[in-house]
XYZ file of C-alpha atoms in Angstrom:
698
model
C 67.349 146.147 -281.040
C 67.782 148.414 -277.941
C 70.984 150.215 -277.032
C 72.353 147.734 -274.519
C 75.207 149.980 -273.479
C 72.683 152.420 -272.059
C 69.854 150.060 -271.167
C 71.948 147.503 -269.288
C 71.330 147.789 -265.540
C 72.902 146.133 -262.492
C 71.171 143.141 -260.967
C 69.356 143.769 -257.709
C 68.776 141.585 -254.689
C 65.413 139.739 -254.494
C 62.451 141.622 -253.069
C 61.808 138.654 -250.792
C 65.280 137.807 -249.487
C 64.271 134.677 -247.602
C 62.565 133.108 -250.629
C 63.607 134.769 -253.901
C 60.817 135.216 -256.390
C 60.843 133.493 -259.774
C 61.501 136.768 -261.561
C 64.717 137.262 -259.656
C 65.997 133.797 -260.482
C 65.075 134.385 -264.114
C 67.171 137.563 -264.132
C 70.126 135.492 -262.936
C 69.382 132.908 -265.623
C 69.214 135.576 -268.328
C 72.545 137.129 -267.382
C 74.149 133.706 -267.128
C 72.985 132.917 -270.654
C 74.319 136.226 -271.966
C 77.700 135.366 -270.484
C 77.538 131.816 -271.837
C 76.557 133.033 -275.286
C 79.413 135.546 -275.281
C 81.894 132.829 -274.400
C 80.597 130.539 -277.110
C 80.535 133.306 -279.708
C 84.164 134.112 -278.970
C 85.113 130.515 -279.775
C 83.593 130.597 -283.259
C 85.308 131.294 -286.564
C 85.792 134.991 -287.164
C 86.389 135.718 -283.489
C 88.972 133.142 -282.538
C 92.256 133.568 -284.437
C 93.382 130.567 -286.460
C 96.770 128.932 -286.133
C 97.387 129.630 -289.807
C 96.558 133.332 -289.527
C 96.517 134.658 -285.944
C 95.529 138.132 -287.201
C 92.289 137.036 -288.870
C 90.131 136.852 -285.727
C 88.509 139.690 -283.847
C 90.093 138.570 -280.558
C 93.616 138.061 -279.276
C 92.624 136.614 -275.892
C 89.707 134.660 -274.513
C 89.240 133.345 -270.982
C 85.925 131.560 -270.684
C 83.801 131.705 -267.542
C 81.565 128.771 -268.548
C 80.618 127.032 -265.312
C 81.380 130.049 -263.109
C 78.404 132.203 -264.090
C 75.744 131.523 -261.457
C 77.789 132.062 -258.249
C 79.282 135.251 -259.647
C 75.911 136.667 -260.673
C 74.304 135.968 -257.313
C 77.236 137.689 -255.604
C 76.861 140.667 -257.971
C 73.169 140.998 -257.141
C 73.969 141.095 -253.407
C 76.727 143.695 -253.770
C 74.555 146.779 -253.744
C 75.933 149.224 -251.167
C 77.031 152.458 -252.899
C 80.494 152.107 -251.326
C 81.024 148.406 -251.911
C 84.284 147.490 -253.620
C 85.204 144.391 -255.581
C 88.455 142.745 -256.563
C 88.114 140.574 -259.649
C 90.233 138.442 -261.949
C 90.302 137.389 -265.595
C 87.397 134.927 -265.288
C 85.001 137.435 -263.682
C 83.011 138.599 -266.706
C 79.682 137.179 -265.413
C 80.154 139.229 -262.248
C 80.865 142.328 -264.337
C 77.684 141.745 -266.358
C 75.840 141.470 -263.068
C 77.058 144.750 -261.598
C 76.215 146.709 -264.725
C 78.954 146.426 -267.342
C 77.128 145.910 -270.622
C 77.834 143.177 -273.196
C 78.751 145.953 -275.617
C 81.455 147.228 -273.241
C 82.639 143.683 -272.524
C 83.007 142.902 -276.214
C 84.613 146.278 -276.887
C 87.133 145.411 -274.178
C 88.156 142.033 -275.609
C 88.228 143.547 -279.102
C 90.528 146.279 -277.729
C 88.292 149.148 -278.774
C 88.215 152.588 -277.211
C 84.773 151.880 -275.723
C 86.272 149.066 -273.656
C 87.288 149.383 -270.021
C 90.921 150.066 -270.914
C 90.482 151.885 -274.216
C 92.272 149.084 -276.051
C 95.299 148.985 -273.768
C 94.740 145.780 -271.784
C 93.694 142.239 -272.684
C 89.976 142.889 -272.219
C 89.156 140.590 -269.294
C 91.227 142.583 -266.802
C 88.339 144.687 -265.589
C 87.700 147.943 -263.791
C 84.442 149.774 -263.258
C 83.193 152.993 -261.706
C 79.493 153.455 -261.297
C 78.018 156.457 -259.474
C 76.064 155.140 -256.527
C 77.146 151.572 -257.263
C 79.935 149.112 -256.693
C 83.510 150.080 -257.555
C 85.486 147.336 -259.247
C 89.106 147.934 -258.375
C 91.379 147.837 -261.437
C 92.258 144.203 -261.932
C 95.636 142.829 -262.874
C 96.792 140.058 -265.142
C 98.886 138.723 -262.251
C 97.262 135.781 -260.500
C 96.401 136.614 -256.894
C 97.123 140.322 -257.261
C 93.470 141.244 -256.552
C 93.490 140.326 -252.875
C 95.623 142.919 -251.104
C 94.186 145.958 -252.939
C 90.743 144.716 -251.867
C 92.099 144.582 -248.315
C 93.010 148.241 -248.712
C 89.425 148.993 -249.721
C 88.093 147.080 -246.713
C 90.470 148.885 -244.354
C 89.422 152.194 -245.905
C 85.805 151.367 -245.071
C 86.806 150.718 -241.471
C 88.788 153.958 -241.324
C 86.031 156.060 -242.832
C 83.356 154.701 -240.492
C 85.455 154.680 -237.312
C 87.864 157.589 -237.539
C 86.212 159.892 -240.064
C 82.665 159.105 -238.851
C 81.325 158.936 -242.403
C 78.047 157.196 -241.695
C 77.239 156.641 -245.372
C 80.027 154.041 -245.393
C 78.396 151.926 -242.680
C 77.630 148.446 -243.985
C 79.933 148.623 -247.020
C 82.187 145.658 -247.750
C 84.945 144.505 -250.078
C 84.312 141.332 -252.071
C 87.140 139.514 -253.816
C 86.782 136.782 -256.406
C 89.552 134.317 -257.191
C 90.218 130.892 -258.565
C 91.626 127.991 -256.605
C 95.020 128.496 -258.246
C 95.274 131.956 -256.703
C 95.212 130.486 -253.197
C 98.851 129.484 -253.678
C 99.953 133.093 -254.159
C 101.659 135.566 -251.884
C 98.744 137.977 -252.244
C 96.139 135.524 -250.960
C 98.006 134.696 -247.764
C 99.055 138.300 -247.215
C 95.396 139.313 -247.390
C 94.302 136.683 -244.876
C 96.996 137.734 -242.431
C 95.787 141.339 -242.568
C 92.008 140.956 -242.463
C 91.780 138.309 -239.741
C 93.445 140.186 -236.855
C 91.601 143.407 -237.670
C 88.098 142.130 -238.443
C 87.892 144.062 -241.701
C 84.615 143.856 -243.675
C 85.795 141.600 -246.473
C 84.461 138.543 -248.269
C 86.654 136.254 -250.347
C 84.900 133.922 -252.777
C 87.120 131.161 -254.123
C 85.763 129.564 -257.285
C 87.354 126.139 -257.186
C 87.273 124.436 -260.570
C 90.036 122.019 -259.506
C 92.596 123.314 -262.027
C 95.071 126.180 -262.235
C 95.437 126.308 -266.003
C 96.559 122.661 -266.468
C 97.777 122.022 -262.907
C 95.375 119.920 -260.797
C 94.318 120.741 -257.262
C 96.634 118.214 -255.629
C 99.619 120.388 -256.605
C 98.005 123.552 -255.210
C 97.263 122.545 -251.634
C 98.328 119.858 -249.205
C 94.756 119.261 -248.037
C 91.730 118.303 -250.075
C 90.908 121.976 -250.676
C 92.192 125.301 -249.430
C 89.314 125.514 -246.975
C 90.570 122.388 -245.218
C 93.929 124.066 -244.715
C 92.322 127.224 -243.334
C 90.413 125.472 -240.563
C 92.877 126.696 -237.930
C 92.517 130.365 -238.889
C 90.812 132.392 -236.195
C 88.785 135.454 -237.117
C 87.741 133.956 -240.450
C 84.331 132.437 -241.161
C 84.645 129.484 -243.560
C 81.856 128.044 -245.685
C 81.710 125.757 -248.679
C 79.016 125.101 -251.270
C 78.484 123.482 -254.647
C 77.982 126.056 -257.381
C 75.521 123.771 -259.157
C 73.083 123.815 -256.226
C 71.264 127.163 -256.440
C 68.994 126.348 -253.526
C 72.095 126.188 -251.282
C 74.198 128.780 -253.072
C 71.951 131.811 -252.685
C 71.314 131.608 -248.907
C 74.978 130.952 -248.192
C 76.121 133.966 -250.205
C 73.322 136.100 -248.756
C 74.241 135.233 -245.181
C 78.008 135.567 -245.666
C 77.775 139.029 -247.208
C 75.256 140.093 -244.565
C 77.585 138.923 -241.799
C 80.474 140.942 -243.220
C 78.222 144.005 -243.420
C 77.086 143.532 -239.824
C 80.554 143.479 -238.255
C 80.679 139.695 -238.402
C 84.270 139.667 -239.588
C 85.963 138.390 -242.734
C 84.237 135.616 -244.663
C 85.733 133.038 -247.001
C 83.329 131.198 -249.286
C 84.589 128.140 -251.115
C 82.446 127.443 -254.182
C 83.022 124.299 -256.207
C 82.404 124.892 -259.904
C 83.209 123.008 -263.108
C 85.439 124.575 -265.712
C 83.528 123.660 -268.853
C 86.078 125.138 -271.247
C 89.857 125.212 -271.187
C 91.869 127.942 -269.526
C 91.732 129.938 -272.766
C 90.845 129.276 -276.364
C 94.165 127.552 -277.036
C 93.415 124.997 -274.313
C 91.353 121.927 -275.312
C 91.886 120.279 -271.889
C 93.789 117.167 -273.047
C 94.958 116.698 -269.464
C 91.414 115.804 -268.340
C 90.047 112.297 -268.664
C 86.803 111.569 -270.481
C 85.224 110.831 -267.104
C 86.274 114.240 -265.747
C 84.882 116.049 -268.757
C 81.580 114.213 -268.460
C 81.411 114.925 -264.741
C 82.023 118.633 -265.406
C 79.141 118.768 -267.885
C 76.849 116.984 -265.438
C 77.582 119.712 -262.894
C 76.907 122.673 -265.176
C 75.430 125.345 -262.835
C 73.434 126.908 -265.680
C 71.723 123.601 -266.469
C 71.176 123.066 -262.754
C 69.527 126.486 -262.482
C 67.234 125.621 -265.388
C 66.202 122.451 -263.549
C 65.627 124.419 -260.357
C 63.405 126.895 -262.185
C 61.362 124.026 -263.638
C 61.010 122.119 -260.383
C 60.480 124.966 -257.919
C 58.820 127.698 -259.979
C 57.078 125.830 -262.797
C 59.033 127.532 -265.581
C 58.569 125.452 -268.716
C 61.070 124.477 -271.404
C 59.575 126.863 -273.938
C 60.190 129.815 -271.615
C 63.741 128.679 -270.952
C 64.428 128.169 -274.656
C 63.043 131.608 -275.437
C 65.356 133.143 -272.873
C 68.342 131.295 -274.306
C 67.517 132.413 -277.847
C 66.973 136.036 -276.789
C 70.229 136.160 -274.845
C 72.172 134.651 -277.733
C 70.754 137.335 -279.998
C 71.607 139.971 -277.429
C 75.209 138.742 -277.314
C 75.432 138.627 -281.114
C 74.071 142.151 -281.453
C 76.482 143.486 -278.799
C 79.438 141.821 -280.518
C 78.568 143.342 -283.892
C 77.937 146.747 -282.367
C 81.246 146.658 -280.480
C 83.155 145.649 -283.610
C 81.528 148.315 -285.777
C 81.046 151.133 -283.269
C 83.562 150.483 -280.468
C 86.096 152.909 -281.900
C 89.814 152.639 -282.571
C 92.451 154.515 -280.572
C 94.883 156.780 -282.359
C 98.675 156.461 -282.197
C 98.792 159.441 -279.866
C 96.745 157.498 -277.291
C 99.569 155.039 -276.619
C 101.314 157.377 -274.187
C 98.268 159.125 -272.720
C 97.242 158.667 -269.083
C 100.609 157.464 -267.852
C 100.705 160.368 -265.404
C 98.197 162.881 -264.121
C 98.021 166.201 -265.981
C 100.830 168.410 -264.632
C 99.726 170.515 -261.688
C 100.871 174.089 -261.278
C 103.343 174.202 -258.374
C 103.727 177.556 -256.702
C 107.387 177.365 -255.801
C 108.587 179.662 -253.060
C 112.068 180.247 -251.736
C 112.908 178.016 -248.780
C 113.442 179.534 -245.374
C 117.212 179.883 -245.015
C 117.240 181.045 -241.409
C 117.216 179.117 -238.186
C 118.649 175.868 -236.945
C 119.777 173.324 -239.489
C 117.793 170.124 -239.110
C 118.563 166.580 -240.169
C 116.872 165.073 -243.183
C 115.321 162.522 -240.841
C 113.729 165.248 -238.689
C 112.679 167.288 -241.709
C 110.756 164.378 -243.248
C 109.104 163.681 -239.892
C 107.991 167.297 -239.536
C 106.686 167.428 -243.110
C 104.664 164.253 -242.610
C 103.136 165.672 -239.432
C 102.245 168.974 -241.112
C 100.589 167.268 -244.045
C 98.720 164.863 -241.764
C 97.304 167.854 -239.920
C 96.218 169.356 -243.223
C 94.839 166.180 -244.816
C 92.920 163.668 -242.675
C 93.102 161.034 -245.420
C 96.862 160.530 -245.032
C 97.753 157.213 -243.395
C 101.323 156.199 -242.541
C 102.173 152.519 -242.100
C 104.787 149.823 -242.484
C 106.957 147.507 -240.450
C 107.779 149.099 -237.059
C 106.712 152.612 -238.117
C 104.104 152.997 -235.359
C 105.010 152.707 -231.700
C 108.746 152.371 -232.436
C 108.809 155.266 -234.892
C 110.578 153.218 -237.559
C 114.009 151.630 -237.532
C 115.375 154.939 -238.840
C 113.171 156.985 -236.468
C 111.632 158.942 -239.327
C 108.067 158.368 -238.057
C 108.979 158.892 -234.395
C 106.095 160.370 -232.394
C 103.550 160.280 -235.218
C 101.481 157.455 -233.751
C 101.151 159.122 -230.348
C 100.128 162.337 -232.095
C 97.704 160.976 -234.704
C 96.588 157.640 -233.279
C 96.931 154.003 -234.313
C 94.319 154.229 -237.055
C 96.456 156.713 -238.976
C 99.964 155.526 -238.064
C 100.204 151.782 -237.647
C 102.493 148.793 -237.773
C 101.974 146.058 -240.342
C 102.836 142.411 -240.664
C 106.116 141.567 -242.375
C 104.618 141.385 -245.832
C 105.683 143.943 -248.391
C 103.044 142.567 -250.778
C 100.491 143.361 -248.100
C 101.927 146.802 -247.406
C 101.940 147.988 -251.011
C 98.838 146.098 -252.147
C 96.650 147.535 -249.410
C 98.072 150.990 -250.150
C 96.847 150.650 -253.736
C 93.342 149.805 -252.547
C 93.362 152.725 -250.131
C 94.497 155.117 -252.839
C 91.766 153.945 -255.220
C 89.311 154.407 -252.352
C 90.320 158.067 -252.028
C 92.673 157.929 -249.057
C 96.290 159.081 -249.236
C 98.482 156.177 -248.089
C 102.146 156.674 -247.197
C 103.553 153.166 -246.771
C 107.160 152.557 -245.842
C 109.364 149.719 -247.053
C 111.952 149.323 -244.316
C 114.907 148.843 -246.674
C 115.133 148.967 -250.473
C 115.946 145.251 -250.781
C 112.764 144.392 -248.887
C 110.698 145.802 -251.744
C 111.451 142.760 -253.886
C 108.429 140.686 -252.702
C 106.163 143.649 -253.526
C 107.467 144.111 -257.060
C 104.231 142.851 -258.608
C 102.095 145.365 -256.716
C 104.591 148.183 -257.317
C 104.611 147.496 -261.043
C 100.818 147.300 -261.262
C 100.300 150.481 -259.229
C 102.409 152.448 -261.684
C 100.423 151.340 -264.720
C 97.000 151.573 -263.070
C 96.044 154.944 -264.553
C 97.262 153.914 -268.009
C 95.597 150.479 -267.880
C 92.237 152.007 -267.001
C 92.443 154.704 -269.681
C 92.566 157.408 -267.028
C 89.494 156.227 -265.080
C 91.451 155.398 -261.924
C 94.582 156.597 -260.185
C 96.567 155.400 -257.182
C 98.244 158.449 -255.637
C 100.326 156.842 -252.908
C 103.770 157.840 -251.631
C 105.993 154.823 -251.077
C 108.847 155.825 -248.781
C 111.964 153.710 -248.946
C 115.372 154.053 -247.234
C 118.187 153.233 -249.657
C 121.961 153.029 -249.680
C 124.659 152.550 -247.090
C 124.872 154.161 -243.659
C 127.573 155.319 -241.261
C 128.808 151.828 -240.422
C 129.006 150.817 -244.083
C 126.836 148.449 -246.025
C 125.747 144.897 -246.752
C 123.821 143.072 -249.491
C 120.440 143.311 -247.718
C 120.176 146.781 -246.199
C 122.328 149.001 -248.422
C 120.804 148.521 -251.879
C 119.943 151.602 -253.961
C 118.431 150.103 -257.116
C 116.697 153.210 -258.438
C 117.265 152.105 -262.032
C 114.935 149.135 -261.535
C 112.171 151.511 -260.483
C 112.946 153.923 -263.324
C 112.014 151.094 -265.696
C 108.511 150.869 -264.213
C 106.087 153.094 -266.142
C 103.849 155.440 -264.191
C 105.958 156.022 -261.069
C 107.519 159.339 -260.218
C 110.790 158.945 -258.319
C 112.244 161.444 -255.867
C 115.794 161.081 -254.546
C 116.661 164.130 -252.398
C 120.166 164.996 -251.274
C 119.320 167.300 -248.375
C 116.669 168.118 -245.778
C 115.113 171.103 -247.559
C 114.721 169.254 -250.848
C 113.275 166.261 -249.016
C 110.559 168.456 -247.530
C 109.712 170.202 -250.791
C 109.563 166.998 -252.806
C 107.655 165.042 -250.166
C 105.031 167.751 -249.811
C 104.598 167.916 -253.581
C 104.261 164.128 -253.700
C 101.637 164.135 -250.951
C 99.560 166.716 -252.786
C 99.891 165.186 -256.239
C 97.824 162.572 -258.063
C 100.516 160.100 -259.102
C 102.227 157.256 -257.263
C 105.627 158.387 -256.009
C 108.649 156.390 -254.915
C 110.375 158.517 -252.323
C 113.952 157.291 -251.880
C 115.716 158.416 -248.703
C 119.440 157.783 -248.449
C 120.262 156.290 -245.072
C 123.673 157.999 -244.759
C 122.022 161.372 -245.286
C 119.384 160.965 -242.570
C 121.680 162.531 -239.946
C 124.753 163.597 -241.920
C 125.800 167.191 -241.368
C 126.200 167.886 -245.086
C 122.509 167.119 -245.700
C 121.207 169.381 -242.923
C 119.367 172.550 -243.819
C 117.095 175.048 -242.049
C 113.530 173.776 -242.173
C 112.209 175.318 -245.429
C 108.686 176.178 -244.253
C 105.201 174.725 -243.872
C 104.154 175.412 -247.476
C 107.464 174.797 -249.226
C 106.989 172.817 -252.449
C 109.455 171.645 -255.079
C 108.284 170.619 -258.524
C 109.447 167.261 -259.819
C 111.818 167.371 -262.779
C 113.696 170.535 -261.733
C 117.394 170.005 -261.071
C 119.482 172.212 -258.798
C 122.946 173.616 -259.497
C 124.710 172.820 -256.249
C 128.017 174.271 -257.323
C 128.771 176.446 -260.342
C 131.755 175.742 -262.548
C 133.083 175.861 -266.077
C 135.746 173.164 -266.405
C 133.671 169.991 -265.985
C 130.149 168.942 -265.072
C 129.018 166.268 -262.616
C 125.421 165.054 -262.890
C 124.334 163.156 -259.806
C 121.687 162.713 -257.089
C 121.288 161.546 -253.504
C 124.541 160.871 -251.687
C 126.440 161.286 -254.950
C 125.930 165.041 -254.607
C 128.083 165.077 -251.473
C 130.777 162.798 -252.886
C 130.969 165.075 -255.932
C 131.051 168.222 -253.764
C 133.986 166.861 -251.763
C 135.866 165.989 -254.949
C 135.098 169.387 -256.488
C 136.391 171.170 -253.382
C 139.709 169.342 -253.699
C 140.010 170.319 -257.357
C 139.119 173.934 -256.585
C 142.270 174.146 -254.492
C 144.148 173.799 -257.761
C 142.002 176.348 -259.565
C 139.728 173.988 -261.456
C 136.003 174.612 -261.086
C 133.542 171.732 -261.411
C 129.809 172.325 -261.719
C 127.512 169.920 -259.853
C 123.956 169.332 -261.029
C 121.672 167.563 -258.527
C 118.812 165.940 -260.427
C 116.636 165.693 -257.269
C 114.163 163.460 -259.134
C 114.829 160.491 -261.408
C 111.366 160.390 -262.981
C 110.842 162.924 -264.365
C 114.403 164.211 -264.632
C 115.433 167.649 -265.805
C 116.646 166.813 -269.292
C 116.784 170.452 -270.311
C 119.075 171.383 -267.421
C 121.389 168.464 -268.172
C 121.709 169.327 -271.853
C 122.133 173.046 -271.182
C 124.970 172.394 -268.761
C 126.656 169.911 -271.111
C 126.442 172.344 -274.025
C 127.908 175.110 -271.889
C 130.738 173.133 -270.299
C 131.543 170.321 -272.753
C 132.756 167.668 -270.290
C 130.403 165.516 -268.225
C 130.774 162.890 -265.507
C 127.810 160.987 -264.088
C 127.983 159.704 -260.521
C 125.578 157.300 -258.838
C 125.564 154.606 -256.159
C 123.455 152.134 -258.105
C 125.209 149.409 -260.123
C 126.891 150.452 -263.345
C 125.231 148.217 -265.952
C 121.852 149.669 -266.972
C 122.088 152.207 -264.152
C 120.243 155.486 -264.668
C 123.550 157.073 -265.604
C 123.571 154.983 -268.773
C 120.302 156.614 -269.810
C 121.751 160.062 -269.160
C 124.915 159.224 -271.090
C 122.845 158.023 -274.049
C 120.760 161.203 -274.068
C 123.855 163.411 -273.857
C 125.571 161.493 -276.655
C 122.456 161.556 -278.793
C 121.425 165.179 -278.292
C 124.569 167.090 -277.346
C 127.335 165.131 -279.087
C 128.681 168.096 -281.046
C 129.193 170.039 -277.795
C 131.315 167.384 -276.122
C 135.048 167.844 -275.668
C 135.483 164.419 -274.065
C 133.636 161.108 -273.663
C 130.808 160.953 -271.132
C 132.171 158.938 -268.218
C 130.551 157.382 -265.170
C 131.614 156.687 -261.604
C 129.228 154.162 -260.121
C 129.031 151.164 -257.855
C 130.481 147.989 -259.319
C 128.151 145.284 -260.607
C 128.284 143.297 -257.385
C 126.176 143.293 -254.207
C 127.171 145.713 -251.443
C 129.879 144.006 -249.319
C 130.174 144.154 -245.518
C 133.963 144.162 -245.274
C 135.269 147.748 -245.283
C 137.993 147.052 -247.836
C 135.554 145.374 -250.190
C 133.012 148.136 -249.559
C 135.463 150.881 -250.550
C 136.439 148.905 -253.642
C 132.817 148.603 -254.746
C 131.449 152.084 -253.985
C 131.744 155.385 -255.904
C 133.914 157.063 -253.277
C 135.070 160.670 -253.184
C 138.548 159.548 -254.248
C 137.198 157.721 -257.297
C 135.110 160.749 -258.306
C 138.133 163.018 -257.854
C 140.453 160.807 -259.882
C 137.964 160.452 -262.729
C 137.480 164.214 -262.819
C 141.234 164.693 -263.022
C 141.291 162.324 -265.987
C 138.331 164.070 -267.601
C 139.818 167.528 -267.146
C 143.035 166.369 -268.767
C 141.311 164.854 -271.798
């Protein structure tokens, strides 16, 4: 038996595109039968876990693609530009087999072996694929509908590379996204449509409509008969529909739609009706379908229809078809055994590998301390401009960041300097902002999206979470180095529940993100420049009160000033008590410490600068030296990042403590508008001072 991992090749388009030759259709038929045989093998004893003993099977998950094979394989054969990108979902294994992922690798993935696409980390049908000179499959997600906006980012990257960067080898490339009918109800689907249609991006969406989202029928998914009926009013979007069990209609429609997208014909949406011949997964026996529905599904089996088409149009006989079926079943069986025996097992040490990029050496220089003190707002603007001059792949975008320069004026003047292709406004969709940034980053660009206020990030939480784990989920094959800028906290006029949220602790719980939270202009420049030159996704939190506040102003530190992440700064030296803080808390602590110094008590202030990673060594050293510690932050108290610090101090420096570790934080309520309520909720200078007095007296 040949080595199918090495011998497996991508499908190619027919040599006679107007009338595909029999050999080409047979290649589609062969791949479809491999996929079908893999699905069926996974449902047999020894693969499928039993209810009595879930650990006895070789698989933990199975999502069959029976009924979806033929449309996906034709699309795979037509996706042959070296810079094509694809967004896939959990039922896309036939497509993956078509673009070159071998049955061995597919089985190794669902068996959670090291030879699989995630090295055993993910569920095995959440695909990714890099192939030199071939299609890039963007790292998929287990979240329904999450594939659309990253694919938009790939499509926009194609447009940027061909138009602005004049990279002619990208001409004709497209992004193709596959999705089920259930995914058309998601935020990501509609966000994608609202981005690609006004801008004419080269993208094709293929909806595989099997009439069910798990057990939920179509009538609960859309108000019309199908999603394509509801999209009839969309301008800038070509709509087509076809039955997946009619190969004679399916191939020319897919051929023409992909060709139109390649030839500047605008976004295409293809609605393909397919039967789902197996339940959602191997626990689902489809009891919600009537006998008539099940029989109708089997009568519309695209694989059987393709066999009939080969007989009728090309004279292929039943013996030939049976031989193909038998050979493909054997191929699937051999790949399954090889994957189980030779796929490899990860070691315990692999569990934490590939969460972040290998640490880069940062040549830290002293900041320029001469000259006019600039605001943090102006410093970030200048740093962005300098890095955009240095790196043509940096793109800045978000709501109102372009012509208006952002509601906080941080991007003021950047669009007029660098043009609308590099600094642009977006629709009011945070899912769309972050999702497209992920696709751009995977493409090789350096996106710098802005979320206008911290609270507005909530609709993008799915994309933010997935971006952080992307490197880990793909076993280090992919990364998404984007810098997500986000204003946080209150401002001069106070706060409110919608614009004054900090919430850094929520982000600290998301694996894979680095988090910067500068307290002054110089640190903001050094951390932002390091983020823009790194290879990890970074959440860059900018406190709104500090944008123009005099206490945060510093001389501009220089055009090459870099600060490493995870290195705290001693803002004020002392020996009586220690305050660990970040962001605006640094200034509240400094004011309180100045009051105490009038009475001869010296408080040391440690500014973490970054939340992930944080400078654990500096925290513990200061605690061991001083013995009394107070943690100050503007985020809510319960499960705030200060609780993590307190736990580490108690666990690793307990014997050095002369007092309990205390916290001054915001209360566990939303930020109020009323000034009296606001003062009662926030960690004010007076509260920090009073708690320090209590700590010093302990």
